[in-house]
CSV table of C-alpha atoms in Angstrom, one decimal:
chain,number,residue,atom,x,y,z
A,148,UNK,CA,-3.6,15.1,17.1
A,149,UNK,CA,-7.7,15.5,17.5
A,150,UNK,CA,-8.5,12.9,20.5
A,151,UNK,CA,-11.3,11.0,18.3
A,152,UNK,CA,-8.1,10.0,15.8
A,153,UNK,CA,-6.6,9.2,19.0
A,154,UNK,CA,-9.4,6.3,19.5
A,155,UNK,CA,-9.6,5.1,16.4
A,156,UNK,CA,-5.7,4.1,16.7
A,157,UNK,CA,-6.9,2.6,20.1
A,158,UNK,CA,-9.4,0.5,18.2
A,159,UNK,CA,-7.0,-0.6,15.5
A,160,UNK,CA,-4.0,-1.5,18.2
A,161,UNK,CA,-6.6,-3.3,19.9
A,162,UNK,CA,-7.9,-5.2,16.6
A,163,UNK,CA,-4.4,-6.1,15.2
A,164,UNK,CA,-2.3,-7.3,18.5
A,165,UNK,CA,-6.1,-9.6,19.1
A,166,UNK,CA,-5.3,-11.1,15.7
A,167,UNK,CA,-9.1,-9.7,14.7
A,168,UNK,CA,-7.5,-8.3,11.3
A,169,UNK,CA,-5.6,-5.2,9.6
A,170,UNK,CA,-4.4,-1.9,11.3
A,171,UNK,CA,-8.2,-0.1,10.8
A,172,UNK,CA,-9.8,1.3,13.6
A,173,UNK,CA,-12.8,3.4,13.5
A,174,UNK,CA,-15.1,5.8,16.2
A,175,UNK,CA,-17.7,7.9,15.4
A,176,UNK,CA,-18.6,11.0,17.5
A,177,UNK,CA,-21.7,13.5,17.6
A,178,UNK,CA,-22.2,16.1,19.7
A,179,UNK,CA,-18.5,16.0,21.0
A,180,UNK,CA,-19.3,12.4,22.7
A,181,UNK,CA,-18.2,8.8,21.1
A,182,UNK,CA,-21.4,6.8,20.3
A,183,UNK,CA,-19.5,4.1,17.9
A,184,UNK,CA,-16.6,2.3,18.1
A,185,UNK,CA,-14.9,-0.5,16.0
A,186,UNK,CA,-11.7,-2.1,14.2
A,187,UNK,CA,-11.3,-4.5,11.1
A,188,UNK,CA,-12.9,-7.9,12.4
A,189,UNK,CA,-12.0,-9.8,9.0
A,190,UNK,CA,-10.0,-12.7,10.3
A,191,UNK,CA,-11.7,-13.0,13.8
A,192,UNK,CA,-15.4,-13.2,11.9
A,193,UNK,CA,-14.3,-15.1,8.6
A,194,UNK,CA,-16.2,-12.0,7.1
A,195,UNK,CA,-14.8,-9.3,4.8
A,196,UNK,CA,-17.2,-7.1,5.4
A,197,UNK,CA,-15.9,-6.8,9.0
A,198,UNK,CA,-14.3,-3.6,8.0
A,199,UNK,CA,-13.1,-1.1,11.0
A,200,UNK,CA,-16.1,1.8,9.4
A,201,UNK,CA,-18.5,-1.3,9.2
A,202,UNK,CA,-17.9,-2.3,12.8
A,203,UNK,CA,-18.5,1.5,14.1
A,204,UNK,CA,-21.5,2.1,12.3
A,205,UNK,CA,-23.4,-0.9,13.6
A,206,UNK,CA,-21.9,-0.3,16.9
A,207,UNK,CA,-23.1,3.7,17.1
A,208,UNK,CA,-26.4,1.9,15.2
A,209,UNK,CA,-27.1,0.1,18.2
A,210,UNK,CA,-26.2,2.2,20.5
A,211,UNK,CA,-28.5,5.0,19.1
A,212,UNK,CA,-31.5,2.4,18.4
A,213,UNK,CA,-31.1,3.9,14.5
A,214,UNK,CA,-29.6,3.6,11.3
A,215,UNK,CA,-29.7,7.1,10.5
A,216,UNK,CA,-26.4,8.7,12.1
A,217,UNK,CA,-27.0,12.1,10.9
A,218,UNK,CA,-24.9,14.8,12.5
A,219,UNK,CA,-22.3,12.8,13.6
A,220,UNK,CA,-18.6,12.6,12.5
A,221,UNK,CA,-16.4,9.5,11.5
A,222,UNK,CA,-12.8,9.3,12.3
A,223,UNK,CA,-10.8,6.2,10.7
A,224,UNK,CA,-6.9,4.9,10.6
A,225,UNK,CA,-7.4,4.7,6.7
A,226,UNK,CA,-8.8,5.9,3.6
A,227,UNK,CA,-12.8,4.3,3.9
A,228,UNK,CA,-12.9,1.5,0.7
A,229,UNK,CA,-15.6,1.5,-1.2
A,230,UNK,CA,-18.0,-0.7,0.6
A,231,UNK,CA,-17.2,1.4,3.9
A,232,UNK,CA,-18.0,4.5,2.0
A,233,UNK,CA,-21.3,3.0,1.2
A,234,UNK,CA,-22.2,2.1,4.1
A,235,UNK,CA,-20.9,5.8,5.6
A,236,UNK,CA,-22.7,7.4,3.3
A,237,UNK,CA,-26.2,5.5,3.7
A,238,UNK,CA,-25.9,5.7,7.4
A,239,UNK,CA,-25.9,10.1,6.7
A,240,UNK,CA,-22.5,10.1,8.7
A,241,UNK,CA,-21.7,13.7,8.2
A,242,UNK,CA,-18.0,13.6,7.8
A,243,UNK,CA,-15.5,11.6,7.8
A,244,UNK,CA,-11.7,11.8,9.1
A,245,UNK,CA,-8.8,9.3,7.8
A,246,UNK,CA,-5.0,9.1,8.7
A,247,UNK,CA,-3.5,7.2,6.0
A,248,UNK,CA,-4.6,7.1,2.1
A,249,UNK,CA,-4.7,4.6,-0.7
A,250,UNK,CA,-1.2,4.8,-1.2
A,251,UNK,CA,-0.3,4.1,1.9
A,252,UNK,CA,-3.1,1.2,2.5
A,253,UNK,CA,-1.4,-0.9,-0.8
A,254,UNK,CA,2.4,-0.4,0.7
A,255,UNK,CA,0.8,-2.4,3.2
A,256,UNK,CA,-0.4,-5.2,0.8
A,257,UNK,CA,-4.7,-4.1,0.9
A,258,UNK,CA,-5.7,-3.9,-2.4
A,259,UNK,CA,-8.3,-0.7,-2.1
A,260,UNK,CA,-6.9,0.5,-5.5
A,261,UNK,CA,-8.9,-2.3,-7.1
A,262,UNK,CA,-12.1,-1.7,-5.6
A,263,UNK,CA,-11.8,2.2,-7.1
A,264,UNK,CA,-10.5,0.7,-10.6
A,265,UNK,CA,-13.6,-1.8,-11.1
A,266,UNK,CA,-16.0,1.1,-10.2
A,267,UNK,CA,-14.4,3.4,-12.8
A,268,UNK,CA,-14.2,1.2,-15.5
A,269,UNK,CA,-17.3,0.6,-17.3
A,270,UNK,CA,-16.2,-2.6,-19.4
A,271,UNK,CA,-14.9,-4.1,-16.3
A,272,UNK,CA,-18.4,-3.8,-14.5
A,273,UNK,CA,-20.2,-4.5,-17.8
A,274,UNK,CA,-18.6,-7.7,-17.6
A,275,UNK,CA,-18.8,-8.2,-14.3
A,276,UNK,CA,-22.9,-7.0,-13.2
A,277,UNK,CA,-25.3,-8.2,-15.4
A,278,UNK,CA,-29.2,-7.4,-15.5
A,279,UNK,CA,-31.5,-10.5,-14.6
A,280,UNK,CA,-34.9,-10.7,-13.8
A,281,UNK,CA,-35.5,-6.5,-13.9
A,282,UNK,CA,-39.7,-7.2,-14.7
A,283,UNK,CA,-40.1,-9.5,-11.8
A,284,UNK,CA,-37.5,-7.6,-9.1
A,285,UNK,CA,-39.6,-4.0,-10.7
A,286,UNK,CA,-43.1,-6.0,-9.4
A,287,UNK,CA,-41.4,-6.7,-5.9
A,288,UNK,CA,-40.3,-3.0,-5.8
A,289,UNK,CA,-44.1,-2.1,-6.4
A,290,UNK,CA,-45.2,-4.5,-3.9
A,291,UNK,CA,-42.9,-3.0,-1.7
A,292,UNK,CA,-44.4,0.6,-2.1
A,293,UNK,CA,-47.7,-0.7,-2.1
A,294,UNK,CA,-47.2,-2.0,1.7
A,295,UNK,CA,-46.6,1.4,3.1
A,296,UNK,CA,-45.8,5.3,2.8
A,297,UNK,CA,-42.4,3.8,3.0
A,298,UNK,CA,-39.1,5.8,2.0
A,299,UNK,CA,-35.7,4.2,0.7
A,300,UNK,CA,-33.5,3.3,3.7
């Protein structure tokens, strides 16, 4: 087994035996050294969004002084949710690396599958999203622009 997978499954052992949450563990290498390292926080933080990904990208964040992880590689005990994906994929992370898959997340009891179902079904997120505001949040965007040459982050 590749010795970043090998820390990951650290991170998670280490999360789940503290009572910080599930069996996800995360670390996120560049350049052949870790720079991020985290496991699912949920229960310790009273925060969902304590996710093992989530926890190594604003650990390798700091550690960097960045928020742009470009080149680097993560390496995670499970399939990323959506939300962790996000988050991978805004961050640039280059690759990513998982032991276990959906299928083996929801034997478990985590209910990923959900997540992927409300994203691909369009009456569900008709239902559940719904447009309010758009001319006053379109004159904060402009206002936004109009600050700086700033780019979307």
């Amino acid at each position: 087994m590749d010795a970043f997978m090998e820390e990951a499954l650290k991170e998670a052992k280490k999360g789940i035996h503290a009572g910080h949450g599930g069996p996800f563990g995360a670390v996120i290498a560049k350049d052949g050294k870790i720079i991020g390292r985290g496991h699912n926080e949920v229960v310790k933080n009273n925060d969902p969004t304590c996710h093992g990904e989530m926890m190594a990208i604003h650990d390798a964040c700091k550690n960097l002084g960045t928020f742009d992880l470009s080149g680097s590689v993560l390496y995670t005990t499970g399939y990323p949710c959506p939300m962790c994906l996000g988050a991978i994929l805004w961050a640039n992370i280059e690759k990513v690396y998982y032991g276990c898959n959906l299928e083996d997340t929801d034997k478990i009891g985590f209910r990923d599958s959900r997540f992927y179902e409300m994203s691909s079904d369009e009456k569900k997120k008709e239902a559940f999203l719904v447009e309010l505001g758009r001319k006053e949040c379109q004159d904060l965007y402009q206002e936004y622009l109009s600050l700086s040459d700033r780019k979307a982050y």
